[in-house]
XYZ file of C-alpha atoms in Angstrom:
396
model
C 379.035 220.810 142.653
C 379.838 221.489 138.997
C 378.227 218.724 137.351
C 374.794 217.337 137.692
C 375.181 214.295 135.423
C 376.339 211.755 138.154
C 373.140 212.522 140.341
C 371.051 211.726 137.198
C 372.381 208.165 136.863
C 370.301 205.274 138.523
C 373.221 205.176 141.278
C 372.888 208.642 141.992
C 368.961 208.753 141.941
C 368.755 206.204 144.353
C 371.519 207.853 146.553
C 369.542 211.092 146.492
C 366.374 208.972 147.650
C 368.599 207.612 150.515
C 369.746 210.888 151.733
C 366.606 212.899 151.191
C 365.614 213.429 154.825
C 369.208 213.617 156.405
C 369.506 215.861 159.179
C 372.316 218.336 158.823
C 373.878 217.428 162.068
C 374.152 213.827 160.972
C 375.641 214.404 157.676
C 379.277 213.500 158.611
C 378.149 210.251 159.925
C 375.956 209.474 156.955
C 378.724 210.351 154.440
C 381.320 208.159 156.377
C 378.632 205.321 156.012
C 377.795 205.762 152.374
C 381.509 206.161 151.153
C 382.060 202.607 151.949
C 379.657 201.725 148.996
C 379.757 204.787 146.823
C 382.387 207.217 145.333
C 383.006 210.044 147.727
C 382.442 212.685 145.039
C 378.980 211.330 144.586
C 378.014 211.001 148.059
C 379.088 214.760 148.647
C 377.007 215.770 145.666
C 374.045 213.840 146.739
C 374.032 215.278 150.478
C 374.664 218.718 148.895
C 371.620 218.396 146.756
C 369.597 217.139 149.577
C 370.366 220.299 151.609
C 369.279 222.418 148.548
C 366.098 220.602 148.005
C 365.348 220.999 151.769
C 365.894 224.661 151.500
C 363.776 224.800 148.287
C 360.745 223.256 149.830
C 359.751 226.703 151.104
C 359.709 228.222 147.681
C 358.645 225.290 145.528
C 356.702 222.994 147.873
C 357.704 219.772 149.308
C 356.324 217.587 146.387
C 358.288 219.390 143.633
C 361.483 220.348 145.634
C 361.961 216.617 146.277
C 361.946 215.831 142.481
C 363.833 219.042 141.291
C 367.687 219.792 141.012
C 369.144 222.918 142.414
C 372.304 225.032 142.397
C 372.928 227.240 145.377
C 372.384 230.538 143.268
C 369.218 228.823 141.775
C 367.537 228.446 145.403
C 368.509 231.981 146.235
C 367.313 233.784 143.135
C 364.619 231.604 141.742
C 361.052 232.812 141.836
C 358.714 231.663 144.478
C 356.269 229.001 142.870
C 353.207 230.932 143.984
C 354.364 234.229 142.290
C 355.454 232.264 139.100
C 352.051 230.702 138.801
C 350.490 234.022 139.140
C 352.490 235.710 136.602
C 352.143 232.445 134.168
C 348.166 232.865 134.772
C 348.345 236.565 133.695
C 350.170 235.667 130.535
C 347.410 232.969 129.860
C 344.918 235.712 130.206
C 346.740 237.871 127.753
C 346.454 235.222 125.258
C 350.003 234.401 125.366
C 350.749 230.849 123.935
C 354.704 230.897 123.574
C 357.227 232.420 125.811
C 361.059 233.187 125.384
C 362.282 232.883 128.961
C 365.574 234.529 128.992
C 367.874 234.133 132.014
C 365.716 231.153 132.927
C 367.843 230.119 135.919
C 366.810 226.487 137.165
C 363.460 227.045 135.316
C 361.081 228.123 138.115
C 359.247 230.296 135.782
C 359.406 228.131 132.800
C 357.953 225.440 134.829
C 354.859 227.779 135.965
C 354.403 228.728 132.376
C 354.312 225.214 131.008
C 351.723 224.153 133.627
C 349.540 227.018 132.457
C 349.848 225.446 128.804
C 352.322 227.809 127.426
C 355.133 226.553 125.086
C 358.571 227.986 126.615
C 362.085 228.377 125.151
C 364.158 228.532 128.419
C 367.683 230.038 127.785
C 370.554 230.442 130.078
C 374.207 230.819 129.348
C 375.580 228.964 132.670
C 376.181 225.255 131.907
C 375.282 223.942 135.375
C 372.178 226.262 135.572
C 370.944 225.228 132.260
C 371.660 221.543 133.058
C 369.469 221.906 136.249
C 366.531 223.480 134.057
C 366.642 220.625 131.806
C 366.879 218.072 134.505
C 363.730 219.957 136.173
C 361.805 219.844 132.938
C 362.205 216.190 132.633
C 361.549 215.502 136.526
C 358.391 217.376 136.258
C 357.121 215.679 132.971
C 357.270 219.005 131.043
C 359.669 218.094 128.342
C 357.045 218.456 125.791
C 356.535 222.192 126.342
C 359.861 223.406 127.394
C 363.073 223.651 125.254
C 366.082 224.413 127.389
C 369.006 225.946 125.587
C 372.432 226.794 126.921
C 373.199 230.177 125.372
C 374.028 234.063 125.626
C 370.448 235.435 125.753
C 371.725 238.511 123.991
C 372.362 236.219 120.776
C 369.166 234.364 121.018
C 366.238 235.394 118.468
C 362.827 235.862 119.937
C 360.988 236.145 116.567
C 357.887 233.934 116.611
C 357.257 234.065 120.411
C 354.115 235.950 121.709
C 356.137 237.320 124.562
C 359.440 237.631 126.159
C 360.188 237.118 129.939
C 363.537 238.405 131.364
C 364.940 237.936 134.685
C 368.426 239.447 134.804
C 370.874 238.315 137.251
C 370.927 240.890 140.048
C 373.576 239.489 142.304
C 377.296 239.420 141.647
C 380.446 238.367 143.553
C 379.882 241.069 146.071
C 376.148 240.471 146.604
C 373.085 242.251 145.728
C 373.082 244.566 142.794
C 371.286 247.861 143.081
C 372.133 249.613 139.727
C 369.946 248.316 137.217
C 372.487 248.986 134.375
C 374.699 246.463 136.403
C 372.403 243.718 135.958
C 373.340 240.818 133.729
C 372.010 241.456 131.161
C 371.667 245.203 131.632
C 368.087 246.688 132.257
C 368.570 248.827 129.216
C 369.016 245.669 126.941
C 366.047 243.919 128.628
C 363.783 246.870 128.008
C 365.074 247.168 124.248
C 364.360 243.472 123.885
C 360.865 243.886 125.542
C 359.773 246.902 123.270
C 360.550 244.520 120.023
C 358.191 241.857 121.291
C 354.411 241.766 121.226
C 354.257 241.316 124.898
C 356.957 241.174 127.702
C 357.479 240.842 131.364
C 360.745 241.947 132.966
C 361.470 240.868 136.603
C 363.566 243.622 138.538
C 364.210 244.328 142.014
C 361.333 245.771 144.014
C 363.387 248.838 145.289
C 363.819 250.053 141.775
C 363.276 253.739 141.600
C 359.939 254.846 139.932
C 361.835 257.436 137.631
C 363.782 254.537 136.213
C 360.541 252.805 134.889
C 360.010 253.320 131.036
C 357.008 255.210 130.018
C 356.115 252.281 127.818
C 355.744 249.957 130.840
C 353.136 248.872 133.360
C 354.805 248.512 136.811
C 353.600 245.903 139.187
C 354.846 245.161 142.888
C 354.074 241.640 144.055
C 353.898 240.543 147.765
C 353.318 237.120 148.953
C 352.085 236.567 152.502
C 352.842 240.134 153.422
C 356.515 239.952 152.029
C 357.399 241.967 148.992
C 359.039 239.544 146.499
C 359.688 241.555 143.291
C 358.600 244.238 140.700
C 357.560 243.384 137.266
C 357.634 245.718 133.916
C 355.008 244.545 131.669
C 355.052 245.627 128.115
C 352.103 245.460 125.732
C 349.505 245.845 128.523
C 348.702 249.295 129.946
C 351.461 251.715 129.699
C 351.912 253.983 132.623
C 349.822 252.021 135.029
C 351.073 251.154 138.328
C 349.827 248.315 140.564
C 350.154 246.363 143.636
C 349.190 242.631 143.765
C 348.989 240.621 146.884
C 349.301 236.986 147.050
C 347.249 234.800 147.873
C 344.323 236.080 146.225
C 345.375 237.856 143.838
C 344.157 241.084 145.072
C 345.363 243.917 142.796
C 345.227 247.606 143.868
C 345.689 249.891 140.797
C 346.724 253.393 140.837
C 344.086 256.321 140.266
C 346.530 259.220 140.326
C 345.515 260.501 143.699
C 347.447 263.264 145.374
C 349.210 262.535 148.554
C 347.012 262.076 151.563
C 346.663 264.879 154.010
C 348.447 264.619 157.540
C 345.950 264.559 160.368
C 345.974 263.467 164.030
C 346.054 259.908 164.953
C 342.523 258.470 165.075
C 341.278 255.458 166.553
C 342.405 253.168 163.980
C 345.818 252.718 162.257
C 346.316 251.057 159.030
C 349.423 249.413 157.974
C 349.475 249.201 154.152
C 350.967 245.935 152.432
C 354.672 246.299 151.437
C 353.759 245.934 147.705
C 351.298 248.842 148.138
C 354.042 251.208 149.685
C 356.557 250.234 147.013
C 354.111 251.017 144.348
C 353.268 254.359 145.955
C 349.675 253.569 146.329
C 349.217 254.605 149.950
C 346.907 257.368 148.677
C 344.559 254.970 147.210
C 344.452 252.810 150.698
C 343.844 256.149 152.595
C 340.815 256.820 150.298
C 339.343 253.699 150.664
C 339.412 254.084 154.490
C 338.808 257.692 154.583
C 341.953 258.269 156.479
C 345.142 260.540 156.413
C 348.902 260.018 157.210
C 350.312 260.222 160.819
C 353.531 262.056 159.307
C 354.236 263.163 155.768
C 356.988 260.952 155.467
C 355.414 257.830 157.016
C 353.357 255.235 155.394
C 350.887 254.710 158.190
C 347.198 255.757 157.522
C 345.043 256.795 160.339
C 341.262 257.137 160.590
C 338.259 257.562 162.940
C 336.160 254.597 161.646
C 337.178 251.035 160.932
C 336.391 250.297 157.186
C 337.215 247.150 155.262
C 340.320 247.181 152.905
C 342.223 244.124 151.361
C 345.498 246.094 151.116
C 346.153 247.083 154.793
C 346.195 245.604 158.001
C 344.054 247.460 160.682
C 344.894 248.122 164.295
C 342.770 249.878 167.010
C 344.885 252.294 168.824
C 344.485 252.697 172.628
C 347.506 254.824 173.749
C 349.636 257.513 172.066
C 352.914 258.293 173.910
C 356.084 260.315 173.237
C 358.938 257.990 172.839
C 360.026 256.817 176.247
C 360.938 253.277 177.169
C 360.329 253.707 180.911
C 356.731 254.900 180.170
C 356.151 252.091 177.784
C 357.326 249.503 180.245
C 355.183 250.964 183.113
C 352.062 250.849 180.768
C 352.768 247.394 179.680
C 353.277 246.267 183.201
C 349.941 247.943 184.317
C 348.248 246.150 181.226
C 349.847 242.840 182.017
C 351.181 242.478 178.534
C 353.486 239.413 178.114
C 353.070 239.199 174.233
C 354.558 242.204 172.605
C 354.474 242.788 168.884
C 356.930 245.513 167.872
C 356.376 247.356 164.642
C 358.469 250.500 163.339
C 358.735 252.906 160.624
C 360.770 255.996 160.753
C 362.507 254.819 163.949
C 365.868 253.572 164.425
C 365.197 251.414 167.345
C 365.274 247.924 166.872
C 362.276 245.692 167.899
C 364.246 242.946 169.816
C 366.462 245.711 171.568
C 362.907 247.304 172.850
C 361.716 243.872 174.167
C 364.630 243.229 175.858
C 364.362 246.780 177.798
C 360.617 246.453 178.717
C 360.578 242.634 179.651
C 356.906 242.034 178.785
C 355.244 239.742 181.193
C 351.630 238.687 181.712
C 348.529 236.995 180.038
C 347.717 239.758 177.534
C 349.016 240.930 174.145
C 349.770 244.280 172.497
C 351.002 245.816 169.453
C 353.392 249.024 169.618
C 354.231 251.122 166.739
C 357.494 253.002 166.992
C 357.003 255.831 164.447
C 356.826 259.673 163.934
C 353.644 261.690 164.334
C 354.034 264.973 163.023
C 357.768 264.797 162.974
C 357.853 263.736 166.566
C 359.047 260.163 167.783
C 356.015 258.490 169.026
C 354.832 255.210 170.503
C 351.169 253.889 169.283
C 349.996 251.206 171.367
C 347.078 248.898 170.297
C 345.941 245.540 168.880
C 344.557 244.124 165.737
C 341.045 245.709 164.890
C 338.259 243.324 164.681
C 334.952 244.196 163.154
C 331.910 244.805 165.146
C 329.644 241.680 165.363
C 326.390 242.077 163.614
C 323.478 243.191 165.675
C 321.347 240.438 167.107
C 317.983 240.595 165.181
C 315.754 239.889 167.976
C 317.235 242.996 170.209
């Protein structure tokens, strides 16, 4: 698919409606039938677009995905709608009324910004991608707030805009790009552009080394439903601040410059910090909240003797601590009649599915096993999600 124009015609739109819910297994039969009345290229394009819309529903929601237009890269690389809406809301809170969205892709962030009432210049140099962004702007009724421009972002003036948003391409012909200077455009160019704007946000990979973060930037790691989605460098906010934001919510944990937590023996409770907290190097803040320490100096599991509420980690009550041994684990699970086994790991080379196959859990009960290191030794911690104690009966 290298041209959206045929799909934007009345015939193309009608065909898209007809194939919208096509089961991939039935595509050949559907295509054969439709080619009797429509050009083969148009039928192929419509079925391809239907597949992309089905994939995009997880990111954009069913209602929007059914109206939008996608490219394969656009579905893969676009921002999840919940994350884009959060970022747009933050822009709004900062007083931003206009944004130059550079490397706009199919327009996911531009749509969220416009829905927040912000005027957007959306720029992308790829003709098909820019066409998709333009079609999406019109399909969602946002043409009055979004101008889509096909151009090289390095040649576009951002003067007059309250803020700049840059989402450099982080995938190439060989897959994911890890070197920020190999982004397109390079991170150094994006930072220079950000420093020249009143405010700016740069979307980068969550695995970016902390030492690569400019001193002028605030760094934010964002997760959605427990999955780390991205990191953002903010300019014109709080230089040097590090934060982790968890969606839905949002719930935001700010750095307080705490020293690394101490290492201690495993207590009754184990806390598993959210991935955004770990990426932001804010495990110490969680440990401070719950009054705990680390099980190992290299492992981001926090342990404590008391159950304390925290919005930034999942708590588990630990019942057993064993040296790593599959036979012992299998015997314990058989004794406890555990049939539903959740396997989590950190600092272990064992794959969860491999362990499940070996222990063959059976029975009516459930348990969670953590494969990790405790004071440097391979260890298994067995337990279950912790539940706060029920309030005391006033009559007792």
